[in-house]
Each structure stands twice: as structure tokens, then as C-alpha cells.
PDB file of C-alpha atoms and ligand atoms in Angstrom:
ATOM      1  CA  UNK A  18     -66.056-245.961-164.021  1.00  0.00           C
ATOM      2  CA  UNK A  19     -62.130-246.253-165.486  1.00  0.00           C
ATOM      3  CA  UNK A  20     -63.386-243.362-167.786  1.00  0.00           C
ATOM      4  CA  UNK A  21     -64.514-240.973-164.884  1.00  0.00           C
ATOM      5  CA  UNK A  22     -61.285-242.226-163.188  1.00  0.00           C
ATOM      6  CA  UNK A  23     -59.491-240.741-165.872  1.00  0.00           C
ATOM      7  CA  UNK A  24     -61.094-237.689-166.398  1.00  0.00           C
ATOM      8  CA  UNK A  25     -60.303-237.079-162.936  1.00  0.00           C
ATOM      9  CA  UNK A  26     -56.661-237.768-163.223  1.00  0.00           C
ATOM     10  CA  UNK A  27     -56.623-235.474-166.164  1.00  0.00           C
ATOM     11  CA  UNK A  28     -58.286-232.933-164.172  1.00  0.00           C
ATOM     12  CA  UNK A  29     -56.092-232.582-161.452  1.00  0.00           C
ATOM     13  CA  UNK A  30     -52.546-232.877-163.862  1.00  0.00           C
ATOM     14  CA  UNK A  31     -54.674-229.753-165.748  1.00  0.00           C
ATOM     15  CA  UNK A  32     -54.282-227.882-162.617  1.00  0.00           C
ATOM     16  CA  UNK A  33     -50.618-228.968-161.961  1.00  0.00           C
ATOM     17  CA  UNK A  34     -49.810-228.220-165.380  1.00  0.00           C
ATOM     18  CA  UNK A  35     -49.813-224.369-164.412  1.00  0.00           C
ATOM     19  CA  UNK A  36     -48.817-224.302-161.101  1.00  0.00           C
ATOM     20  CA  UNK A  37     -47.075-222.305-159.546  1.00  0.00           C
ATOM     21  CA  UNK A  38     -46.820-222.858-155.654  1.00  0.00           C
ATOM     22  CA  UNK A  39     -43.453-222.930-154.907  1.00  0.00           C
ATOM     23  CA  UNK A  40     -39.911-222.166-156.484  1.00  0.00           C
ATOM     24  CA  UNK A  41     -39.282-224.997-158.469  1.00  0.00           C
ATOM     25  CA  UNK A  42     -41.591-223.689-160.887  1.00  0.00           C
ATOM     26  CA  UNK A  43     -39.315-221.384-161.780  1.00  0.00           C
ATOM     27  CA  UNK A  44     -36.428-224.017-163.231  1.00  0.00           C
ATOM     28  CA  UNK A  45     -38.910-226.729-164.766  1.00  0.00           C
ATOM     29  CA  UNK A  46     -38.554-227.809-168.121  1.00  0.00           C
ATOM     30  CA  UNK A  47     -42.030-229.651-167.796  1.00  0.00           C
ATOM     31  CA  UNK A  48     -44.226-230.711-165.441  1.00  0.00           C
ATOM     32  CA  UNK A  49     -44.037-234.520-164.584  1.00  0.00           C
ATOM     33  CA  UNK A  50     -47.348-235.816-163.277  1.00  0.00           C
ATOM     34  CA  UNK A  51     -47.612-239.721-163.919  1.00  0.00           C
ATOM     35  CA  UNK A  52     -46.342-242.618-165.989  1.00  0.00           C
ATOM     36  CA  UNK A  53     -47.630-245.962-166.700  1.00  0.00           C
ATOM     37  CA  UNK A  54     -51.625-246.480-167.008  1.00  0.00           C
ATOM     38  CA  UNK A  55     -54.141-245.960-163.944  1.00  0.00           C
ATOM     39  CA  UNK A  56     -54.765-249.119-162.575  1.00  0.00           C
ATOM     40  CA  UNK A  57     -56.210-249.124-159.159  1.00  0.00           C
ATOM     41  CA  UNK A  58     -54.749-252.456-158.243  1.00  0.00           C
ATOM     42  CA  UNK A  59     -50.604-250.986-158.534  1.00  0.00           C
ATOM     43  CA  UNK A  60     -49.125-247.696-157.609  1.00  0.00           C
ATOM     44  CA  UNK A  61     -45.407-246.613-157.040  1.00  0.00           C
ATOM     45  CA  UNK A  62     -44.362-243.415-155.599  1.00  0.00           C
ATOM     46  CA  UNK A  63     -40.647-242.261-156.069  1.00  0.00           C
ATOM     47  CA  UNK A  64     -38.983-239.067-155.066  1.00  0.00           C
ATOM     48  CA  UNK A  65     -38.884-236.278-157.720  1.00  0.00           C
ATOM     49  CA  UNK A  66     -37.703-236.106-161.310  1.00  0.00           C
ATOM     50  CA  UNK A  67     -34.554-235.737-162.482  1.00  0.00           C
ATOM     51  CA  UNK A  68     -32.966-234.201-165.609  1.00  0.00           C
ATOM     52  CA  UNK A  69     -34.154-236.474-168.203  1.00  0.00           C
ATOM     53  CA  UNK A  70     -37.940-236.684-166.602  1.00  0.00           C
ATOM     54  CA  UNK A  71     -37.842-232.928-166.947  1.00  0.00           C
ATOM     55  CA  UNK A  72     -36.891-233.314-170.044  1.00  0.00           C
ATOM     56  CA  UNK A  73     -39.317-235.363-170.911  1.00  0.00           C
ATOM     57  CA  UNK A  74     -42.545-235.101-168.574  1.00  0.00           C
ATOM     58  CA  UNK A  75     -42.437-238.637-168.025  1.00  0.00           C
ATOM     59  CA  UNK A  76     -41.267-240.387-164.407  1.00  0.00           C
ATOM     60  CA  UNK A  77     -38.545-242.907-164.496  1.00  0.00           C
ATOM     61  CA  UNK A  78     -36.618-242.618-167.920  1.00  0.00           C
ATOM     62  CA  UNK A  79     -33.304-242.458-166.857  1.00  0.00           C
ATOM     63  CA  UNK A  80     -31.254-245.646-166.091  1.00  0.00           C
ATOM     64  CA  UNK A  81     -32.920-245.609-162.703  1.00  0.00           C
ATOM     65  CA  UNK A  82     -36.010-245.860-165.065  1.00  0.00           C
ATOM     66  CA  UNK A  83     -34.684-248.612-167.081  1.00  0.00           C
ATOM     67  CA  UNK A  84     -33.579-250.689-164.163  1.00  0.00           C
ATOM     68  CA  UNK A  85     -37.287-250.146-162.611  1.00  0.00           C
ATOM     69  CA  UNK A  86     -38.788-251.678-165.350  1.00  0.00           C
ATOM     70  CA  UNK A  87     -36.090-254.553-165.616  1.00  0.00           C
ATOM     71  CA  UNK A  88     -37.315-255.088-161.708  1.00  0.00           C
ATOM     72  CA  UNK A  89     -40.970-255.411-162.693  1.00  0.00           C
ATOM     73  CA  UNK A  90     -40.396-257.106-165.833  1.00  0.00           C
ATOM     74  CA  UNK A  91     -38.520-259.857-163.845  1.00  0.00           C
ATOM     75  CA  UNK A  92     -42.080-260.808-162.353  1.00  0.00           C
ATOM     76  CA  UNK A  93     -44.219-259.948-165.865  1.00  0.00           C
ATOM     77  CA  UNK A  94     -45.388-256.932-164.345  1.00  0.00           C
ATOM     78  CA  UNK A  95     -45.085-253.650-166.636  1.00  0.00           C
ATOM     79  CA  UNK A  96     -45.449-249.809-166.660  1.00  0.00           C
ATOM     80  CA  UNK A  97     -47.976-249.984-169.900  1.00  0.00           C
ATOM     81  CA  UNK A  98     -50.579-252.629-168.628  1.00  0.00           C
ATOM     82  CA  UNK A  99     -50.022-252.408-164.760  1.00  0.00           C
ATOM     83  CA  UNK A 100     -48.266-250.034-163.215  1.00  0.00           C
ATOM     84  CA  UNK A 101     -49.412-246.102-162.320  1.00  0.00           C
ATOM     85  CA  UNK A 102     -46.207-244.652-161.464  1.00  0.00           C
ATOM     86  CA  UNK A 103     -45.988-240.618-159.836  1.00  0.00           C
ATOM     87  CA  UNK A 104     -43.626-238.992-157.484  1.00  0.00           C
ATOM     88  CA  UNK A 105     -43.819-237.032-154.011  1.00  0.00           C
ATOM     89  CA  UNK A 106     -43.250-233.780-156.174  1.00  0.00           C
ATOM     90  CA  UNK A 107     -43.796-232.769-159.994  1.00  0.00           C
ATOM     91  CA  UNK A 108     -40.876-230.623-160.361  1.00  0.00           C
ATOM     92  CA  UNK A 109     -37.122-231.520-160.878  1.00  0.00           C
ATOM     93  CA  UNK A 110     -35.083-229.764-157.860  1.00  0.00           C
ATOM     94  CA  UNK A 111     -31.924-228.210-159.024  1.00  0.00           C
ATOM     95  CA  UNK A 112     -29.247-230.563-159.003  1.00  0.00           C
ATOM     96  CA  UNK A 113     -31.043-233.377-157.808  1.00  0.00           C
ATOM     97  CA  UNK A 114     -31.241-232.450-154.242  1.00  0.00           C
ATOM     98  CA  UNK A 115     -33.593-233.504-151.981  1.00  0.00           C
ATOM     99  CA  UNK A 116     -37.226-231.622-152.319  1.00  0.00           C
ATOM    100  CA  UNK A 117     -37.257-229.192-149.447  1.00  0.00           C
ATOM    101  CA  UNK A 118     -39.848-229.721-146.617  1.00  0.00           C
ATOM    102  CA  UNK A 119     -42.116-226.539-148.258  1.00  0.00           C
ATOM    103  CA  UNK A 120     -41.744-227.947-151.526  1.00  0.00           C
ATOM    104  CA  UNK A 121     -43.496-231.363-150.647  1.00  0.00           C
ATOM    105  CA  UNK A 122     -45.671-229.780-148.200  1.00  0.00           C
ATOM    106  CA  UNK A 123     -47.143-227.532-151.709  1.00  0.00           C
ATOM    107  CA  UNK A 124     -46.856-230.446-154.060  1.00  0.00           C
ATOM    108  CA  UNK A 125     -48.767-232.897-151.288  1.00  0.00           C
ATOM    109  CA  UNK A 126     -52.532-231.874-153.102  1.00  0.00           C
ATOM    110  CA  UNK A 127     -51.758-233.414-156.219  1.00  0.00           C
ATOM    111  CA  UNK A 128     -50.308-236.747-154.723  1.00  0.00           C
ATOM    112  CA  UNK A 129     -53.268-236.810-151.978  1.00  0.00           C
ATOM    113  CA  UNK A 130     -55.537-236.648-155.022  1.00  0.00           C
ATOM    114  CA  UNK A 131     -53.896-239.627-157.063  1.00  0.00           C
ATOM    115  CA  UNK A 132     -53.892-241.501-154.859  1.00  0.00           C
ATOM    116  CA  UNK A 133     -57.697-240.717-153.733  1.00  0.00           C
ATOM    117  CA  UNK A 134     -59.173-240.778-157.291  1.00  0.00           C
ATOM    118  CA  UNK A 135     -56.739-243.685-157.944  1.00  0.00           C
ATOM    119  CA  UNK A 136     -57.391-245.967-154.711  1.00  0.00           C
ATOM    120  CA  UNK A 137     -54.889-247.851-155.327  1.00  0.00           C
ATOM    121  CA  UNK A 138     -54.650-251.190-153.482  1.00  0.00           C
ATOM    122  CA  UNK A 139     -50.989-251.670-153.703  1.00  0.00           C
ATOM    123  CA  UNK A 140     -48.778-248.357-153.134  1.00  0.00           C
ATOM    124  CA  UNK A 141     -45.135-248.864-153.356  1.00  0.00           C
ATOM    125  CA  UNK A 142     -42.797-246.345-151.753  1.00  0.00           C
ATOM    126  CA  UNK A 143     -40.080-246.270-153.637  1.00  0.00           C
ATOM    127  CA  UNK A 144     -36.884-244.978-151.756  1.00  0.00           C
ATOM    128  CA  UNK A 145     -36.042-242.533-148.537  1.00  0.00           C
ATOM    129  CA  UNK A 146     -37.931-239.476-149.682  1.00  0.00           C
ATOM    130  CA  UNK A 147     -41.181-241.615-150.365  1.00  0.00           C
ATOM    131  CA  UNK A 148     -41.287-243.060-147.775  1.00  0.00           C
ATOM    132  CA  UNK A 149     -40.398-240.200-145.062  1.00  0.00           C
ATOM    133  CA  UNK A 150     -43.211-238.136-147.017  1.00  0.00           C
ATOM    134  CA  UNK A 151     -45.931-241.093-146.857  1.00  0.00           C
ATOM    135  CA  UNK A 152     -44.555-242.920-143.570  1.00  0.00           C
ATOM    136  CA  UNK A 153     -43.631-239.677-141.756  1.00  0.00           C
ATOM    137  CA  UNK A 154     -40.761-241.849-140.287  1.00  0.00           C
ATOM    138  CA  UNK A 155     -37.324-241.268-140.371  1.00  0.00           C
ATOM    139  CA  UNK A 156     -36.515-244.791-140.059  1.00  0.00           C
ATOM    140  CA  UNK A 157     -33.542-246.121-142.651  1.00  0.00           C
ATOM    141  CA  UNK A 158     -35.392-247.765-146.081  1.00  0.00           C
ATOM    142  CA  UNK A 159     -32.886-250.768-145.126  1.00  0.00           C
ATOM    143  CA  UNK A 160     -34.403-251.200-142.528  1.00  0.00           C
ATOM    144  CA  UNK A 161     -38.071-251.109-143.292  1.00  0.00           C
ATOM    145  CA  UNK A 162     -37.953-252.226-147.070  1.00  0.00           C
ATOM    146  CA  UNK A 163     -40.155-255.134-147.841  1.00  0.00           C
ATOM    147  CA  UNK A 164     -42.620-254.824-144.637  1.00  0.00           C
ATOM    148  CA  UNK A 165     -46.406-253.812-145.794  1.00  0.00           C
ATOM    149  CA  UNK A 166     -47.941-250.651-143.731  1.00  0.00           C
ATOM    150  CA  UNK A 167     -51.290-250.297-143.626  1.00  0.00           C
ATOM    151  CA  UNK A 168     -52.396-247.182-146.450  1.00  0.00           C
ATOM    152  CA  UNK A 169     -54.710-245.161-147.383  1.00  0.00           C
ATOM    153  CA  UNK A 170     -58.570-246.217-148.112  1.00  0.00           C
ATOM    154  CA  UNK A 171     -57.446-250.093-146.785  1.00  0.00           C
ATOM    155  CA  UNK A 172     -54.771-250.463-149.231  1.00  0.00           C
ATOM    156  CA  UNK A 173     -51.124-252.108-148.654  1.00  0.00           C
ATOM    157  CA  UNK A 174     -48.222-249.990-148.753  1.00  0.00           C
ATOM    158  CA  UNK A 175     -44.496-251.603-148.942  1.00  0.00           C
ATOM    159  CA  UNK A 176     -41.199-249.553-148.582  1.00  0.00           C
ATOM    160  CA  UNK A 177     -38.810-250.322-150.788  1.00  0.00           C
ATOM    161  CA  UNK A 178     -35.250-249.283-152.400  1.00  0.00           C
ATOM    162  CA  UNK A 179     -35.339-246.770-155.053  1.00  0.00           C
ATOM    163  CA  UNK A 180     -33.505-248.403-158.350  1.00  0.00           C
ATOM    164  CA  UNK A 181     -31.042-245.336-158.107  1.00  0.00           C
ATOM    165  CA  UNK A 182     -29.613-246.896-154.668  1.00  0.00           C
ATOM    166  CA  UNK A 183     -29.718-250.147-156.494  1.00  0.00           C
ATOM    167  CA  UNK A 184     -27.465-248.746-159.343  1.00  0.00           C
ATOM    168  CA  UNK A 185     -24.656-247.849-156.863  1.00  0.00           C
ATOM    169  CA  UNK A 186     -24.908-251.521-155.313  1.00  0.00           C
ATOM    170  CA  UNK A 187     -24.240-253.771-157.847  1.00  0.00           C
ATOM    171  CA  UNK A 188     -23.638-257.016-155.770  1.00  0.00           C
ATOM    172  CA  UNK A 189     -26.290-260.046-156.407  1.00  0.00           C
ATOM    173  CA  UNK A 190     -25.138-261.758-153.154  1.00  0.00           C
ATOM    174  CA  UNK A 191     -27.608-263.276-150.606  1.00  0.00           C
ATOM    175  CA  UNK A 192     -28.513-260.254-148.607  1.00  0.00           C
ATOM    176  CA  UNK A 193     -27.339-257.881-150.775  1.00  0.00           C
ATOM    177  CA  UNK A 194     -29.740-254.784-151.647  1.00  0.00           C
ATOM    178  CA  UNK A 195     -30.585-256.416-155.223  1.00  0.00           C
ATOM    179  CA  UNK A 196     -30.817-259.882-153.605  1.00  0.00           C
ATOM    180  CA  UNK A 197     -33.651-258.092-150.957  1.00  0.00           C
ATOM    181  CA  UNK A 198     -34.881-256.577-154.143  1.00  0.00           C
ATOM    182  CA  UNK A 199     -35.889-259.681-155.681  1.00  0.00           C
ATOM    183  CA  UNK A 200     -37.189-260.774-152.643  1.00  0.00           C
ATOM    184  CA  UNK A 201     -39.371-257.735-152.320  1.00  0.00           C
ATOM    185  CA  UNK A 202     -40.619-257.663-156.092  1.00  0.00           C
ATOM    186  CA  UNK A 203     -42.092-261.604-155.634  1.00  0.00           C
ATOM    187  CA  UNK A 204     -43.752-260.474-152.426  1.00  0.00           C
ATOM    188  CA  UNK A 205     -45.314-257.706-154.339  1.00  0.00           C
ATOM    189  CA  UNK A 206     -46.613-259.654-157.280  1.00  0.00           C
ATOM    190  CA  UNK A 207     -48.020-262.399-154.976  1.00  0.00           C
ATOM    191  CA  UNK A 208     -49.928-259.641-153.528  1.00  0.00           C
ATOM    192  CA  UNK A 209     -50.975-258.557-156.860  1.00  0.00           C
ATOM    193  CA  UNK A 210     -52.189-261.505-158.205  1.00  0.00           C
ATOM    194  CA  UNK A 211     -54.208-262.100-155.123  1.00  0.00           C
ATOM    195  CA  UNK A 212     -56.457-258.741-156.241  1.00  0.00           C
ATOM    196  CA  UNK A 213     -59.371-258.713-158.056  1.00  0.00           C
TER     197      UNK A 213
HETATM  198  N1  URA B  22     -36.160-240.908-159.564  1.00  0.00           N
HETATM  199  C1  URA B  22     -37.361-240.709-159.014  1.00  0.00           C
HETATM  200  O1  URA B  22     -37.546-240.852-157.821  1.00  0.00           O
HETATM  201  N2  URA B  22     -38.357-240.384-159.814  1.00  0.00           N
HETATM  202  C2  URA B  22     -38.240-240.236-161.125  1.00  0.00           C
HETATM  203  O2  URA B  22     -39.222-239.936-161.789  1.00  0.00           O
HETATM  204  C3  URA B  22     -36.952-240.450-161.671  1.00  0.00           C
HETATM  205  C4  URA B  22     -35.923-240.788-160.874  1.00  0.00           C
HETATM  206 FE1  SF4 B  23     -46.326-226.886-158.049  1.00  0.00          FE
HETATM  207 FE2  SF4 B  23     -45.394-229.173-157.119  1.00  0.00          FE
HETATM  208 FE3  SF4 B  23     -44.154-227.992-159.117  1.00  0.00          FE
HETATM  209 FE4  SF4 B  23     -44.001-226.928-156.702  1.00  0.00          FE
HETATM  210  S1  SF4 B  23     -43.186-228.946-157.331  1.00  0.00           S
HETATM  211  S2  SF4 B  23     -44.433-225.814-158.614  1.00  0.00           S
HETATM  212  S3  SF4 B  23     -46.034-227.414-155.899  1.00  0.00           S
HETATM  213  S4  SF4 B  23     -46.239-228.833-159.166  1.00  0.00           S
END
């Protein structure tokens, strides 16, 4: 069953691999289809790489990366063992600016089929762009962060701050986006542990 699961996955990133449905195909280094292992339990969706993802093909290694993993290390969780970790699109916009309304509409196939190979239980939206793609609202993140939706094929979904936001707000205080960070993260692996 995990193997078939896989083979999936790999199928569809085959496909990405070469695509070529809109313009950001055109400035890609690499294509950056997932990070972290496919575990049905725990998935995170972020926005779109940036420079050193398309550097790399790999989601989350820059220092928004690095403070992601602090986050989920700070409840034992971990990209390598429990985490399958993707983005709304595969290709790094120029400059870092928002993907475009016909860029995420042409890039939706391969996230629709993650997650539907995937079935993930747990699906964390993981800042603005996320969560106006999945959501469809245009509600503030500070607002809804830390609430669960109801998701795809019965599973949770929980808005929260992308680690990028985080890194501009450095205050701990009570109330304070890293304070409703920490809140969210426990909330999360409560949730977790109560999967089988
Ligand atoms: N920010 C994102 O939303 N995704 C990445 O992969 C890297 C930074
Ligand atoms: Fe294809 Fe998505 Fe890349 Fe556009 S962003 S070229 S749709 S993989």
C-alpha cells in the first residue's frame, strides 16, 4: 500500500517534472515537487519556492525552512519521519511575488493529486497564499490561524502563519505571532498523536 502510494507520487512529480503550463516554466532552475516523506497522517502546504528551493528542488531550505523545522522539532515532530511538505505551485515566481491567479489555477492538478493519492489526515496551510488557494477566503491568516476546517476526504485542515511572517516578528510575548505559534504547533501534535 505505502509502495503504490509512492509510485503514485512519483508518477505525478514525472509529469510535473516537464511541464510546461504556464510562464514560470520559463525562469525555473528546477522543479520543486515535495519534501519530507509521504505520510498520510501530516501534510503542510506553503506558498511557492523561493531562490534557494529553486536552487535546490527541495521546499523549505531557506531560513524560513530552518525556522519550520525548529517549529516542528519543538513538539518532536520532523520533516524525515513525519512530515510531507509541498506548495500551492512548483515553480519559483520571479522575485518572490505572489503566484498569479493563472499560475495556481495550472499548477492546482498536481496539488489536487497529492493530496488525493496522499489523503492526508492533517493538512496544514501554511501562510496567506495557502490558505486563499485551499480556503478560497480572503479572510486575514491572523485571524483564522489555529482554527481546524473541515478538508478534503474527512481530513482536518488548520491555517496557520508561514515561518517567513514569523521571521519578521521576532517578539515571544503572550499573544505575539510566535507565542500563537506555539500554541498552534501543540494543538497540531495533539491531533497527531490522536491518529492511527
Ligand atoms: N516558502 C514557501 O512557502 N515555500 C517554500 O518552499 C519556501 C519558502
Ligand atoms: Fe507547471 Fe506549475 Fe511550474 Fe506552472 S508552476 S510550469 S503549472 S509546474
Amino acid at each position: 500500500m505505502a509502495e503504490n502510494l509512492e509510485v503514485q507520487l512519483a508518477a505525478v512529480k514525472e509529469k510535473c517534472l516537464s511541464c510546461k503550463k504556464c510562464s514560470l516554466c520559463k525562469s525555473r532552475t528546477n522543479i520543486v515537487f515535495s519534501g519530507g516523506i509521504p505520510n498520510h497522517k501530516l501534510m503542510l502546504i506553503g506558498e511557492a519556492p523561493g531562490y534557494y528551493e529553486d536552487q535546490k528542488g527541495e521546499p523549505f531550505v531557506g531560513k524560513a525552512g530552518q525556522l519550520l523545522d525548529k517549529i516542528f522539532a519543538s513538539v518532536g515532530l520532523s520533516r524525515e519521519k513525519d512530515v510531507y511538505i509541498c506548495n500551492t505551485i512548483k515553480c519559483r515566481p520571479p522575485e518572490n511575488r505572489d503566484p498569479l491567479p493563472e499560475e495556481k489555477e495550472a499548477c492546482k492538478e498536481y496539488l489536487e493529486a497529492q493530496i488525493e493519492i496522499l489523503k492526508p489526515r492533517i493538512i496544514l496551510l501554511c501562510g496567506r497564499v495557502a490558505v486563499n488557494s485551499i480556503l478560497g477566503t480572503t479572510q486575514g491568516i491572523t485571524r483564522i490561524r489555529g482554527r481546524w476546517f473541515e478538508g478534503p476526504n474527512f481530513s482536518k485542515m488548520m491555517p496557520i502563519f508561514h515561518p517567513s511572517y514569523l521571521l519578521r516578528n521576532d517578539s515571544r510575548e503572550k499573544g505575539s505571532p510566535k507565542w500563537l505559534m506555539w500554541q498552534d504547533i501543540q494543538e497540531i501534535k495533539k491531533a497527531y498523536d490522536m491518529l492511527d
